[in-house]
Structure formats: C-alpha cells, structure tokens
mmCIF file of C-alpha atoms and ligand atoms in Angstrom:
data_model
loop_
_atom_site.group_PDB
_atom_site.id
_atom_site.type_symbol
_atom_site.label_atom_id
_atom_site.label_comp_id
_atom_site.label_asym_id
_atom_site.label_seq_id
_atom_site.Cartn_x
_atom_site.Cartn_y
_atom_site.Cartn_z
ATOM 1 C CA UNK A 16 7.206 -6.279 10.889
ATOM 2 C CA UNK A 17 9.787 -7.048 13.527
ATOM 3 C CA UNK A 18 9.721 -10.873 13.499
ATOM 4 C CA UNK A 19 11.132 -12.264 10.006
ATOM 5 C CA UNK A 20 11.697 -15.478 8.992
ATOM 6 C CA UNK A 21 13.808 -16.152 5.734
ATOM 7 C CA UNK A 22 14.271 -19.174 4.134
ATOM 8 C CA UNK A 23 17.842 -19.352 1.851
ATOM 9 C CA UNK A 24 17.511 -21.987 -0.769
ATOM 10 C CA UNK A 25 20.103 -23.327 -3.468
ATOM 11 C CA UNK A 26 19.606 -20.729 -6.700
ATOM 12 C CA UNK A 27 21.901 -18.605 -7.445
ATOM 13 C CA UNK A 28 21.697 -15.084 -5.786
ATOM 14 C CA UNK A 29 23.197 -15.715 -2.561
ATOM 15 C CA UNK A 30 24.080 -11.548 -2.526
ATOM 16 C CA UNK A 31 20.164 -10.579 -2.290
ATOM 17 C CA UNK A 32 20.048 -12.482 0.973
ATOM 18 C CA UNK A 33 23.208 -11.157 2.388
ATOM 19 C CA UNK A 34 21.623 -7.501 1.454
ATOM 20 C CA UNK A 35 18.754 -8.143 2.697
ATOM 21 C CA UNK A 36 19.853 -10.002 5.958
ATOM 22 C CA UNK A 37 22.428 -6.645 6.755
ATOM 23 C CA UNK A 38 19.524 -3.961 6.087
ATOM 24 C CA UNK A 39 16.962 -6.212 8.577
ATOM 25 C CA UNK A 40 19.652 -6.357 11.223
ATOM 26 C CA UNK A 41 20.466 -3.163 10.766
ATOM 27 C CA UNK A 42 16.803 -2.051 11.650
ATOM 28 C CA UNK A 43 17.136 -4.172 14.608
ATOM 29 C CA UNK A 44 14.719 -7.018 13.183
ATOM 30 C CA UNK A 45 14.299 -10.246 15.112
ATOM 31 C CA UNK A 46 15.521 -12.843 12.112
ATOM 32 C CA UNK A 47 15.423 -16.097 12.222
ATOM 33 C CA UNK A 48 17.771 -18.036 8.868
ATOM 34 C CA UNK A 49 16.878 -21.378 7.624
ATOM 35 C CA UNK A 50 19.295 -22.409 5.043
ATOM 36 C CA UNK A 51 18.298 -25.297 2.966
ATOM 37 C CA UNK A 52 21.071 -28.067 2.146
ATOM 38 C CA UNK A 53 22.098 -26.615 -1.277
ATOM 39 C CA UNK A 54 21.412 -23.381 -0.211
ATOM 40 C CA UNK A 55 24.249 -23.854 2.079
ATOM 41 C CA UNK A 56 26.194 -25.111 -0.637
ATOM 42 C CA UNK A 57 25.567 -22.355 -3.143
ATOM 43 C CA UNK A 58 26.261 -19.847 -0.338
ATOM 44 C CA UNK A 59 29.126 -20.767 0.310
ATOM 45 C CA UNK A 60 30.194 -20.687 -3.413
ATOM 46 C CA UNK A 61 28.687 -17.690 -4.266
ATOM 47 C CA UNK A 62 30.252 -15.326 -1.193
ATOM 48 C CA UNK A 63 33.174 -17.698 -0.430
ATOM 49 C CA UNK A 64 31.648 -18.026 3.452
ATOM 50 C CA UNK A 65 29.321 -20.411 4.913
ATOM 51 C CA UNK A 66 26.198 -19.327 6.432
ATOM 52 C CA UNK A 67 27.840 -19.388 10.175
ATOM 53 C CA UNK A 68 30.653 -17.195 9.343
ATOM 54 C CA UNK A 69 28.683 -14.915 7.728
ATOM 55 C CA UNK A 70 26.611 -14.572 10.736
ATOM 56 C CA UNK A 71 29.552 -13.914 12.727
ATOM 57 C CA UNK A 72 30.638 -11.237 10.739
ATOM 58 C CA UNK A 73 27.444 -9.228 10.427
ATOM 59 C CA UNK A 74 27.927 -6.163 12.496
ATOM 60 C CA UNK A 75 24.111 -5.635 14.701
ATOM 61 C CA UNK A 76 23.907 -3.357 17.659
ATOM 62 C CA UNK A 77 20.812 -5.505 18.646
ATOM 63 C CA UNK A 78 19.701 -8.986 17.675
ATOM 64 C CA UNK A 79 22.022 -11.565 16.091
ATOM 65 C CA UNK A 80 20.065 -13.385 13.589
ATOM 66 C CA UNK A 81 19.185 -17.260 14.693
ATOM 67 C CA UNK A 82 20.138 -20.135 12.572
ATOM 68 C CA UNK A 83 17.980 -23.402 12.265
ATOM 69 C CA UNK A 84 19.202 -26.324 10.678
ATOM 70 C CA UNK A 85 16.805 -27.467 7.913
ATOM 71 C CA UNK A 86 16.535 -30.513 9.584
ATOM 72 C CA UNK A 87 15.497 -29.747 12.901
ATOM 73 C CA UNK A 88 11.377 -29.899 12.732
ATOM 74 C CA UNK A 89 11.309 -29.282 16.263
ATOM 75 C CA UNK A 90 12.252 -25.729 15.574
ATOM 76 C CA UNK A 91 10.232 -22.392 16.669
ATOM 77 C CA UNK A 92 9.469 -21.972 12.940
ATOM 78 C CA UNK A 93 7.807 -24.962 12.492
ATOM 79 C CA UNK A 94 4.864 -24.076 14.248
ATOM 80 C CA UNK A 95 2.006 -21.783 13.796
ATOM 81 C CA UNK A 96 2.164 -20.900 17.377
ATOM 82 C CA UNK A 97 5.484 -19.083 16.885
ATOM 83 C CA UNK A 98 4.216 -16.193 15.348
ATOM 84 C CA UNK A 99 6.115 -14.606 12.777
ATOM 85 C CA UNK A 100 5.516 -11.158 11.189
ATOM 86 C CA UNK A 101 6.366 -12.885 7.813
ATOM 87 C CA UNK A 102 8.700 -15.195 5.792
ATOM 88 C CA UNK A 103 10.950 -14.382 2.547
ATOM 89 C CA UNK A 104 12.411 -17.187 0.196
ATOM 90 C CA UNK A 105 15.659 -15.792 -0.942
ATOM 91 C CA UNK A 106 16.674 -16.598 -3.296
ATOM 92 C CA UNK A 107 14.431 -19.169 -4.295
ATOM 93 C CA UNK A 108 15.049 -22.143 -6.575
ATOM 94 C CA UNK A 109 12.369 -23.834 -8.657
ATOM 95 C CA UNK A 110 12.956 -27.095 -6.422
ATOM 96 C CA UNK A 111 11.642 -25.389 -3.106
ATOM 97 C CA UNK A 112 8.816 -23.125 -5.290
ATOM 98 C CA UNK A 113 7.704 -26.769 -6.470
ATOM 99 C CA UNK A 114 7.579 -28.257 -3.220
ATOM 100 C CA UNK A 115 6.097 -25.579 -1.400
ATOM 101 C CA UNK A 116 3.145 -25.097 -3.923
ATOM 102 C CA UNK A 117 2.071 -28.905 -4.140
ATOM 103 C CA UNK A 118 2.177 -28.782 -0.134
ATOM 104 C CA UNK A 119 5.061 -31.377 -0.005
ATOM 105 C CA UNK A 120 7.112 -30.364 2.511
ATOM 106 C CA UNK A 121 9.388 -32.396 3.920
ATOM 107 C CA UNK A 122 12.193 -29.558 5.616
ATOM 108 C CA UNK A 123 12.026 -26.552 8.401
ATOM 109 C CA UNK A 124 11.977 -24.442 5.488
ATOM 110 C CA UNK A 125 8.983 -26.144 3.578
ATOM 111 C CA UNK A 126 7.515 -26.497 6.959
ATOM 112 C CA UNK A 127 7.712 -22.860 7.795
ATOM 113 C CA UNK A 128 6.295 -21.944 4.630
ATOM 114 C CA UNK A 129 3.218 -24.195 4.926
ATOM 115 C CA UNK A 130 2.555 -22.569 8.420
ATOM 116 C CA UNK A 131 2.693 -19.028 7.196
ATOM 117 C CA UNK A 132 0.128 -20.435 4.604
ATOM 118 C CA UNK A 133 -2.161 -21.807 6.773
ATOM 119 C CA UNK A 134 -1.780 -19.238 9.489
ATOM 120 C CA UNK A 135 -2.214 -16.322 6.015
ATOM 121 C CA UNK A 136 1.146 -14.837 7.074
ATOM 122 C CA UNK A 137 2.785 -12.723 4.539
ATOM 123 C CA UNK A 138 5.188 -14.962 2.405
ATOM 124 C CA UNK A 139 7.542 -13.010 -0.083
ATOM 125 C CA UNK A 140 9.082 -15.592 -2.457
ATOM 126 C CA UNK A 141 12.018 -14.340 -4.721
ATOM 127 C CA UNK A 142 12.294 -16.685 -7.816
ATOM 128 C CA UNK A 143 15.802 -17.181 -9.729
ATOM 129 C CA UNK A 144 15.880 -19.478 -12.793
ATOM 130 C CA UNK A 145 15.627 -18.337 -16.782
ATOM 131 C CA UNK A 146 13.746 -19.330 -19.149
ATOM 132 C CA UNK A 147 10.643 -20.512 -17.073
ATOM 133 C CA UNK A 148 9.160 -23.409 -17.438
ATOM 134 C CA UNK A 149 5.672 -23.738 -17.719
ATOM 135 C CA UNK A 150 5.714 -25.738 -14.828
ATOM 136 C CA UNK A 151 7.586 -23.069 -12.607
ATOM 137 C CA UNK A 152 4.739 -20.829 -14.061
ATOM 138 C CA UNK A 153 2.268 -22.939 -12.793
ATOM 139 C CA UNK A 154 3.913 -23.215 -9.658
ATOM 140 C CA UNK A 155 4.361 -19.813 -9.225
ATOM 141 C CA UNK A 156 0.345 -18.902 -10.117
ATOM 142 C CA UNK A 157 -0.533 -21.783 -7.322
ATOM 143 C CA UNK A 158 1.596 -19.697 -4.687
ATOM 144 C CA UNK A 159 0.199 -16.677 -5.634
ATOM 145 C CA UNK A 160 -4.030 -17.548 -5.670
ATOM 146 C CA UNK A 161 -2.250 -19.122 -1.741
ATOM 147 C CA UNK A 162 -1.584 -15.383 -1.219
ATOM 148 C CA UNK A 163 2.148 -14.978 -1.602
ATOM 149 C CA UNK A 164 3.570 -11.725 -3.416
ATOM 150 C CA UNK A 165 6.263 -13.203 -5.711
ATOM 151 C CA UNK A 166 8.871 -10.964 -6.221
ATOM 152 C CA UNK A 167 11.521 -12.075 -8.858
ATOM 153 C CA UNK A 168 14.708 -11.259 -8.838
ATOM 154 C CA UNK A 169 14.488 -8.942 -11.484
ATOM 155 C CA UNK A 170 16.535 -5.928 -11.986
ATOM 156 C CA UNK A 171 15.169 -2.462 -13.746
ATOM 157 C CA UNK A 172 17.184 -0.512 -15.566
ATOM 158 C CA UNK A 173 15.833 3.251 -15.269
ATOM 159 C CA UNK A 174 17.158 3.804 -11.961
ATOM 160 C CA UNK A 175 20.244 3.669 -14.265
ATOM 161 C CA UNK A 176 22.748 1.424 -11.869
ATOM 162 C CA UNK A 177 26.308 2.016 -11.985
ATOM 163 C CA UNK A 178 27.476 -0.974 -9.980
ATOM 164 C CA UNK A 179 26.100 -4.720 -9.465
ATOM 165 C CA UNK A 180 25.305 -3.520 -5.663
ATOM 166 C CA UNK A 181 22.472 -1.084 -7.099
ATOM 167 C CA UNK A 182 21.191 -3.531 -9.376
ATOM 168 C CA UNK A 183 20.977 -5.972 -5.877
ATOM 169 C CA UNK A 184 19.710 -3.226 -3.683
ATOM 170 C CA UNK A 185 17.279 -2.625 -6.299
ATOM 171 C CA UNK A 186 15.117 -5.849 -5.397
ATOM 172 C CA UNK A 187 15.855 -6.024 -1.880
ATOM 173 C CA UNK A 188 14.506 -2.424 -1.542
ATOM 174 C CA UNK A 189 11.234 -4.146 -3.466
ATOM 175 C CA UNK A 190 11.171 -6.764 -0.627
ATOM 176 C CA UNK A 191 12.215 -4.290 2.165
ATOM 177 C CA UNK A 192 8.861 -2.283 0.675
ATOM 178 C CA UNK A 193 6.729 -5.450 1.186
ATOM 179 C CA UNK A 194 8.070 -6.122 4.857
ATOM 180 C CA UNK A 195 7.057 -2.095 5.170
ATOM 181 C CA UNK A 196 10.720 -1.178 6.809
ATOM 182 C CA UNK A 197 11.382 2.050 5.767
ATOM 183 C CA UNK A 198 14.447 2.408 3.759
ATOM 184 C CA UNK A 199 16.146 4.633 0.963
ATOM 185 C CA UNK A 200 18.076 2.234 -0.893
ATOM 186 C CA UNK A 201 16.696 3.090 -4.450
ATOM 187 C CA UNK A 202 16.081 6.547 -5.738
ATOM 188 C CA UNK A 203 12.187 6.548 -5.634
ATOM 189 C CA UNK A 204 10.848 7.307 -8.922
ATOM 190 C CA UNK A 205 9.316 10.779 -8.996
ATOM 191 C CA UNK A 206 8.514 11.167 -12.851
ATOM 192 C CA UNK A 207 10.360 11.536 -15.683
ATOM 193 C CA UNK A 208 14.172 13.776 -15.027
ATOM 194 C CA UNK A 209 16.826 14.289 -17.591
ATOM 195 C CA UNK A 210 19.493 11.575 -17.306
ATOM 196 C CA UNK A 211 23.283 11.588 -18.856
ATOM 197 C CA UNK A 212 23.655 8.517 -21.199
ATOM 198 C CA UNK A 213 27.253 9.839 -21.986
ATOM 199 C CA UNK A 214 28.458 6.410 -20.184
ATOM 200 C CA UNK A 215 26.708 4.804 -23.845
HETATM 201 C C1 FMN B 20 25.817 -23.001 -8.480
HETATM 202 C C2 FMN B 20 24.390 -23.423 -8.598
HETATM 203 C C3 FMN B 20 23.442 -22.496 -8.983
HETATM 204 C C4 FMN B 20 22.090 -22.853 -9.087
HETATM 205 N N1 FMN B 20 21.185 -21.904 -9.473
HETATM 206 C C5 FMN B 20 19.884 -22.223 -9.509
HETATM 207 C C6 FMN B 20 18.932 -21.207 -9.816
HETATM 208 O O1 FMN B 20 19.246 -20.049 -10.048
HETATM 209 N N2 FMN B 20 17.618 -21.554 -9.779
HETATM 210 C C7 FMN B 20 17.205 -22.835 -9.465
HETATM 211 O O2 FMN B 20 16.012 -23.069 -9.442
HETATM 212 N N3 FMN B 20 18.096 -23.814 -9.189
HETATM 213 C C8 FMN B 20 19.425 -23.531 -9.196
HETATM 214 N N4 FMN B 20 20.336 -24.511 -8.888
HETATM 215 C C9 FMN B 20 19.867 -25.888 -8.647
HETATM 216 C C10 FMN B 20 19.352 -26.058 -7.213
HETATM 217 O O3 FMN B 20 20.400 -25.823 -6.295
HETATM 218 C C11 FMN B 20 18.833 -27.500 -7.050
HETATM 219 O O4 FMN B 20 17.626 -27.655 -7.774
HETATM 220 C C12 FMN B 20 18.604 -27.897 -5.621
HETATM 221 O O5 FMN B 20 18.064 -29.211 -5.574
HETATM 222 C C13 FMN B 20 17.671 -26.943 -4.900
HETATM 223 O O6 FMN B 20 17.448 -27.425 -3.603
HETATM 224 P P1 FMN B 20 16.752 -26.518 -2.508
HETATM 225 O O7 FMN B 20 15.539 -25.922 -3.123
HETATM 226 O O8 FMN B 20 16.447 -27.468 -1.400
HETATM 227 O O9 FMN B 20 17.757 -25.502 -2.099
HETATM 228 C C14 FMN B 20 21.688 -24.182 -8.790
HETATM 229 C C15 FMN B 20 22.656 -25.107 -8.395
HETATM 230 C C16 FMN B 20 23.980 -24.753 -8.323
HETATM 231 C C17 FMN B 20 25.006 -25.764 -7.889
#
C-alpha cells in the first residue's frame, strides 16, 4: 500500500490521525489529507494546530503529505482514475458514516469514499461516538456488507498501557495492520505471560 488517502472528519480523536499520519510518512507513504470542515475545526481544538501547520511540522525524509480542500471536487481523489491503494476515515463522526452509507455525498471526502466503493478499494473507517445509536449501527452494517473493515476506536486493555500514547498507538497499529505496513507499535500478543498489577 503506498498510495493512501485519509479522510479527517469532525469526532473527537484528532491524535489517532496525527499517529497515524507520522508512522505513514515515516514509511515514506504517498498521502493525500482531506479534512472535512469540522474536522478542521476539531483539529485544531484537539492538538491546538490547524491541519497546515501540522503538515509543516511533520518531519518526512520523502513525501510531504498533500492537502485537498473538502471543497475542491476537481481534486485527484475524486476520481476513480486516480488510483489509490486505499482510504482511512479518521476519526470518523456519525455525520460522515451516515452520509457515506446512504451514498449522499456531497464533499471530496464523501466523494472519495464513494469512488473507493465503486472502484472495491479498501476503505478503513474508524468510528468515534458512545452510546450507538441504532441508526449509527445500521449505518455501520450498510458500510460493512459495501466491504469496508470498520475499525473503532477502541482501546484494549491487556497490552496493559501505561500512557494515553499506547492506548492511541494501540488502534493505529490495528489500522497500520489493515494497510499491511509493517510496524511494531504494540507488543504482539504471543499467549498468556505473567504481568505485574502492583500499579493496582
Ligand atoms: C469538540 C467536538 C467533538 C465532537 N466529537 C464527535 C464524536 O466523537 N463523534 C461524532 O460523531 N461527532 C462528534 N462531534 C460532532 C461532529 O463534529 C458534527 O456532527 C459534524 O457535523 C460532523 O461533520 P463532518 O462529518 O463533516 O466532519 C463533535 C463536535 C465537536 C465540536
């Protein structure tokens, strides 16, 4: 997978993009960012940068990631003919998950993800909210039957993490896994092993 497309919307969990978007770069990935308009927003709240400073700071030998507005349809991404390895959502709010899965699409990022739909492109989508709805759970088993893994951002806990970075890294190794780039993040789980719970 060297040609990834990820799509930034407005849930919270601005921190599993900005993992995920360092370990790509860092394996030299050609990325291309679409942030939607309150994914911008929450971005910025969330890490205290906006998206183009952030991209300005990431340090890659290589490619720097491209940004596309969300409004610009006439972007690479918006057609099947751009061919893209595969596309994450992350994070990804209910709004975009609803829009996506009743095909009404009315942004580059909707856009992209209807082409790596049509064009049966991997599509990774990484679902914030609690509780669900049953609607978000209906949304959710529409994307899936479409053929996209979704991959909530959901952290385990017998990897015992020390810090809020592990519990991140956990699910962006998950989504690193799907993309198949290599990467030791997360202690692989190799059976049972005696653990100290003296931190309890
Ligand atoms: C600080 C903040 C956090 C939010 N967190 C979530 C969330 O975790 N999940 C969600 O579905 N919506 C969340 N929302 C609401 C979405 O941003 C809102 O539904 C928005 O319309 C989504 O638009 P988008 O999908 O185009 O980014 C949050 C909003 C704010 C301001």
């Amino acid at each position: 997978m060297n040609k990834i497309i990820i799509g930034i919307t407005g849930a919270s969990g601005s921190v599993y993009a900005v993992r995920l978007i360092e370990e790509l770069c860092s394996h030299g990935k050609e990325l291309h960012l679409i942030f939607s308009e309150t994914g911008t927003e929450v971005f910025r709240y969330e890490t205290g940068i906006s998206p183009e400073e952030f991209i300005g700071k990431l340090n890659t030998p290589i490619n720097k990631p491209t940004l596309h507005s969300n409004t610009d349809i006439f972007a690479p991404p918006a057609s099947g003919s751009f061919i893209a390895d595969a596309m994450v959502i992350v994070p990804c709010s209910m709004a975009t998950l609803g829009s996506i899965a009743n095909g009404s699409l009315r942004s580059l990022l909707g856009r992209s993800a209807d082409v790596c739909f049509k064009e049966r492109r991997k599509i990774i989508i990484v679902p914030r909210e609690t509780p669900f709805s049953r609607i978000h759970l209906k949304n959710m088993l529409e994307l899936t039957d479409a053929g996209a893994v979704i991959l909530p951002a959901m952290p385990a806990f017998y990897n015992h993490p020390e810090t809020v970075n592990d519990i991140v890294d956990f699910t962006v190794a998950r989504i690193l896994d799907q993309l198949n780039v290599e990467n030791s993040m997360i202690k692989r789980w190799n059976g049972q092993e005696p653990c100290d719970h003296s931190s309890f």
